[in-house]
Each structure stands twice: as structure tokens, then as C-alpha cells.
Amino acid sequence: MRKEIENLEENKQMDIKRLLTCILGLPLVIAILVFGNTIIIDIFFAIIALISIKEYYDAFEKGRRARPIKWIGYLIAISIAVLRLFHFNSSLMPVNSQMMLIMFALIIVALFVTFFHILNSGMKKNGTDAAVTIFGIVYVPVLIMFLPMLRSSKNGAILIWYIIICGWATDIFAYLAGKIFGEKKHKFSKISPNKSIEGCVAGAVGAIVISLIYTIVCNKYFFTNISYIYIALIALILSAIGQVGDFAASSIKRFNDIKDYGTLIPGHGGMLDRIDSILFIAPIAYILLINI
């Protein structure tokens, strides 16, 4: 009984921390994405990418599963951000197409540098270290770069919020469903014991509802002409993809036997804990929303 009371008190304190973090952090995110220019927004996402890839590499080191070659990951993450800031003006290829080509080229460079480093280290590093290093580059800085790419496109200041809405609304509604159903909820996967079928469904419904409300506001006050049916379908797809991203992040944490990626954000864990679903959503959202 005493243990249950302590758990309830701990959960209550955690909920308060989550709420305070949202109250303090959300206005900053809104201000940057709404009022920030291209340079500020690119720097903002570059910082997030660096923090997140560090947390990812640290997870494998803490779990003693691999020894990623961190400096390669950091260098590529910085290179992606810098090359986006100083893109080439060309009538032959749009800026975002240039950026995707640059990211592909940097991944190839990272592969060569990583394996050259392994050979030069006298095999102190191995194939697992290389795989973790390269996957981290694709998983964090490459995927996250689709956010500023969408933001810089036509109507990007409006469209980027669908990524954040679908990611965070899914998390919030899934969390609330878990609280409501309690012990009656049906477990979804052993990868993340706290996730439930009810939570997954509630998360998808929440993402659709909030996306539609946001679309109503945009169509009425920002004079857009976005299809409600199309947005409902997109929200469903992005919510499902976001939940896959959440499970992917959970599987990495479980593999390395850690609870959170860090303690940077009170009540939420590390930066990667907060953006894990958004990373998976970003490239798909870019493809689906870029021509709206």
C-alpha cells in the first residue's frame, strides 16, 4: 500500500514537471517557428540535432553495446546545418533538392570516413560501432532537416505545425487514454510496456481532431484552402508513423537498458525523448504537404 502511494505521488510530481515544461517551452518553440527567419530556424534545429545525436550515441555507450565514432556524427550534423545556411542559388535545382542531394553525399562521405577510421584504429572499432555511427546520422540530423526544409517552402510557416501537432497530439492523447483506462488497458508491445492499444487509437484520433481544428483556423483566418478530408488522412498516416518512431526510440532504449535518453527536459527525459516521433513524421510530412 505504501509503495502504491509513493508511486502515485511520484507520477503526480512527474505530471507537474511535464505541465511546467510545456508552459515554459512551448511559447519559445512557437516564437521561433512563427517569427524566426531562416537563419534562426536553421540554427535552432541544428542545436536540437546535435543534442539529440549526442544522446543517441551516449545511450549505446551507457549500454556498452557499441562505441560510436562520435566526432564523425557531430561533424556531419554541423555540415548539414552549415550547408543549408549557405546553400547555392541556382535556377537549375531548387534549394530543397540541393539539400537532399547534399545530405545523400554527406552520408556517403560519412561511410568512407567511418570505415577508414576503423582501419586506421587497428580494429579498435568494429562494424557495430560503424553501423551505430552511420544510423545515428540518418536517424537524427538527416530526418530532422526535413522540418526546416518544409518551413522554408511555400506556406511552410503554416504547414510545419502539422508535424508538431501530429507528433505531440498523439503523445498527449495516448498518455491521457493510458491514465483513463489504467489497468484495464491492453498492452501493445513488450518493447514499450506503457504503450497500449487504447493509447494508440486515442493518439490517432487526437491527432486527427487537433489537425482538423487547426485547418479550420488556417482556412478561416489565414485564407488557405486546405482539404479537410486530405488533412484527416494525412493526420492518420502521420500519427501512425509517429507511433512507429516512438516504438523505434523505445526499442533502442530497451536494447541499451536505459529509461530515458537524458534529463535535459524535466518530466520528459532528453531531447530525443521529446522528438522521437517527430523525426519519423518529418520526411513523410514533407512529401505529403510540400505541394499544398
Short mmCIF file of N, CA, C and O in Angstrom, two decimals, residues 26-37 40-42 44-45 48 147-148 151-152 156-158 160-164 168 278:
data_model
loop_
_atom_site.label_atom_id
_atom_site.label_comp_id
_atom_site.label_asym_id
_atom_site.label_seq_id
_atom_site.Cartn_x
_atom_site.Cartn_y
_atom_site.Cartn_z
N LEU A 26 6.82 25.61 -24.75
CA LEU A 26 6.01 25.75 -25.96
C LEU A 26 6.00 27.17 -26.53
O LEU A 26 6.13 27.34 -27.75
N PRO A 27 5.87 28.21 -25.70
CA PRO A 27 5.91 29.58 -26.25
C PRO A 27 7.22 29.88 -26.99
O PRO A 27 7.22 30.59 -28.00
N LEU A 28 8.34 29.33 -26.50
CA LEU A 28 9.63 29.55 -27.16
C LEU A 28 9.64 28.90 -28.53
O LEU A 28 10.08 29.51 -29.52
N VAL A 29 9.15 27.66 -28.61
CA VAL A 29 9.08 26.96 -29.90
C VAL A 29 8.18 27.71 -30.87
O VAL A 29 8.53 27.90 -32.04
N ILE A 30 7.03 28.16 -30.39
CA ILE A 30 6.09 28.91 -31.23
C ILE A 30 6.74 30.19 -31.75
O ILE A 30 6.65 30.51 -32.94
N ALA A 31 7.40 30.91 -30.86
CA ALA A 31 8.03 32.18 -31.24
C ALA A 31 9.08 31.97 -32.32
O ALA A 31 9.15 32.74 -33.29
N ILE A 32 9.90 30.94 -32.17
CA ILE A 32 10.97 30.68 -33.15
C ILE A 32 10.39 30.28 -34.51
O ILE A 32 10.80 30.79 -35.55
N LEU A 33 9.42 29.36 -34.49
CA LEU A 33 8.87 28.86 -35.74
C LEU A 33 7.98 29.87 -36.46
O LEU A 33 7.88 29.85 -37.69
N VAL A 34 7.34 30.74 -35.70
CA VAL A 34 6.44 31.73 -36.31
C VAL A 34 7.19 32.98 -36.74
O VAL A 34 7.00 33.49 -37.85
N PHE A 35 8.06 33.49 -35.86
CA PHE A 35 8.70 34.79 -36.12
C PHE A 35 10.16 34.69 -36.55
O PHE A 35 10.73 35.66 -37.03
N GLY A 36 10.78 33.53 -36.38
CA GLY A 36 12.19 33.39 -36.72
C GLY A 36 12.44 33.42 -38.22
O GLY A 36 11.62 32.91 -39.00
N ASN A 37 13.57 33.98 -38.62
CA ASN A 37 13.95 33.94 -40.03
C ASN A 37 14.65 32.61 -40.32
O ASN A 37 14.82 31.77 -39.44
N ILE A 40 17.75 31.78 -38.04
CA ILE A 40 17.40 31.42 -36.65
C ILE A 40 16.80 30.03 -36.60
O ILE A 40 17.15 29.21 -35.73
N ILE A 41 15.90 29.73 -37.53
CA ILE A 41 15.24 28.42 -37.55
C ILE A 41 16.24 27.31 -37.84
O ILE A 41 16.23 26.25 -37.19
N ASP A 42 17.14 27.53 -38.80
CA ASP A 42 18.15 26.52 -39.11
C ASP A 42 19.09 26.27 -37.94
O ASP A 42 19.45 25.12 -37.64
N PHE A 44 18.35 26.77 -34.80
CA PHE A 44 17.51 26.12 -33.78
C PHE A 44 17.47 24.61 -33.99
O PHE A 44 17.71 23.83 -33.06
N PHE A 45 17.21 24.18 -35.23
CA PHE A 45 17.14 22.74 -35.50
C PHE A 45 18.52 22.09 -35.50
O PHE A 45 18.65 20.90 -35.16
N ILE A 48 19.19 21.33 -31.88
CA ILE A 48 18.39 20.16 -31.48
C ILE A 48 19.02 18.88 -32.03
O ILE A 48 19.11 17.86 -31.32
N LEU A 147 12.29 19.29 -41.32
CA LEU A 147 11.47 20.32 -40.66
C LEU A 147 11.79 21.72 -41.19
O LEU A 147 10.88 22.42 -41.66
N PRO A 148 13.05 22.18 -41.14
CA PRO A 148 13.33 23.49 -41.72
C PRO A 148 13.13 23.53 -43.23
O PRO A 148 12.82 24.59 -43.79
N ARG A 151 9.54 24.21 -43.52
CA ARG A 151 9.28 25.57 -43.02
C ARG A 151 9.66 26.63 -44.06
O ARG A 151 9.00 27.67 -44.16
N SER A 152 10.68 26.37 -44.85
CA SER A 152 11.14 27.35 -45.83
C SER A 152 10.37 27.29 -47.14
O SER A 152 10.60 28.10 -48.04
N GLY A 156 5.06 27.30 -45.62
CA GLY A 156 5.77 26.47 -44.63
C GLY A 156 5.50 26.85 -43.19
O GLY A 156 5.48 25.99 -42.31
N ALA A 157 5.31 28.15 -42.93
CA ALA A 157 5.04 28.60 -41.57
C ALA A 157 3.74 28.01 -41.03
O ALA A 157 3.57 27.85 -39.82
N ILE A 158 2.83 27.67 -41.94
CA ILE A 158 1.56 27.02 -41.55
C ILE A 158 1.72 25.51 -41.54
O ILE A 158 1.30 24.84 -40.59
N ILE A 160 4.31 23.45 -41.23
CA ILE A 160 5.21 22.78 -40.28
C ILE A 160 4.49 22.37 -39.00
O ILE A 160 4.87 21.40 -38.34
N TRP A 161 3.41 23.08 -38.68
CA TRP A 161 2.70 22.77 -37.44
C TRP A 161 1.94 21.45 -37.51
O TRP A 161 1.62 20.87 -36.48
N TYR A 162 1.67 20.96 -38.71
CA TYR A 162 1.03 19.64 -38.82
C TYR A 162 1.97 18.54 -38.30
O TYR A 162 1.51 17.56 -37.71
N ILE A 163 3.27 18.72 -38.52
CA ILE A 163 4.23 17.75 -37.99
C ILE A 163 4.20 17.74 -36.47
O ILE A 163 4.12 16.69 -35.83
N ILE A 164 4.25 18.93 -35.89
CA ILE A 164 4.29 19.06 -34.43
C ILE A 164 2.97 18.63 -33.81
O ILE A 164 2.93 17.94 -32.79
N TRP A 168 2.92 15.58 -31.20
CA TRP A 168 2.63 15.86 -29.80
C TRP A 168 1.20 15.52 -29.41
O TRP A 168 0.95 15.06 -28.30
N ILE A 278 8.52 12.81 -33.94
CA ILE A 278 8.62 13.87 -34.95
C ILE A 278 9.68 13.54 -36.00
O ILE A 278 9.53 13.87 -37.18
#
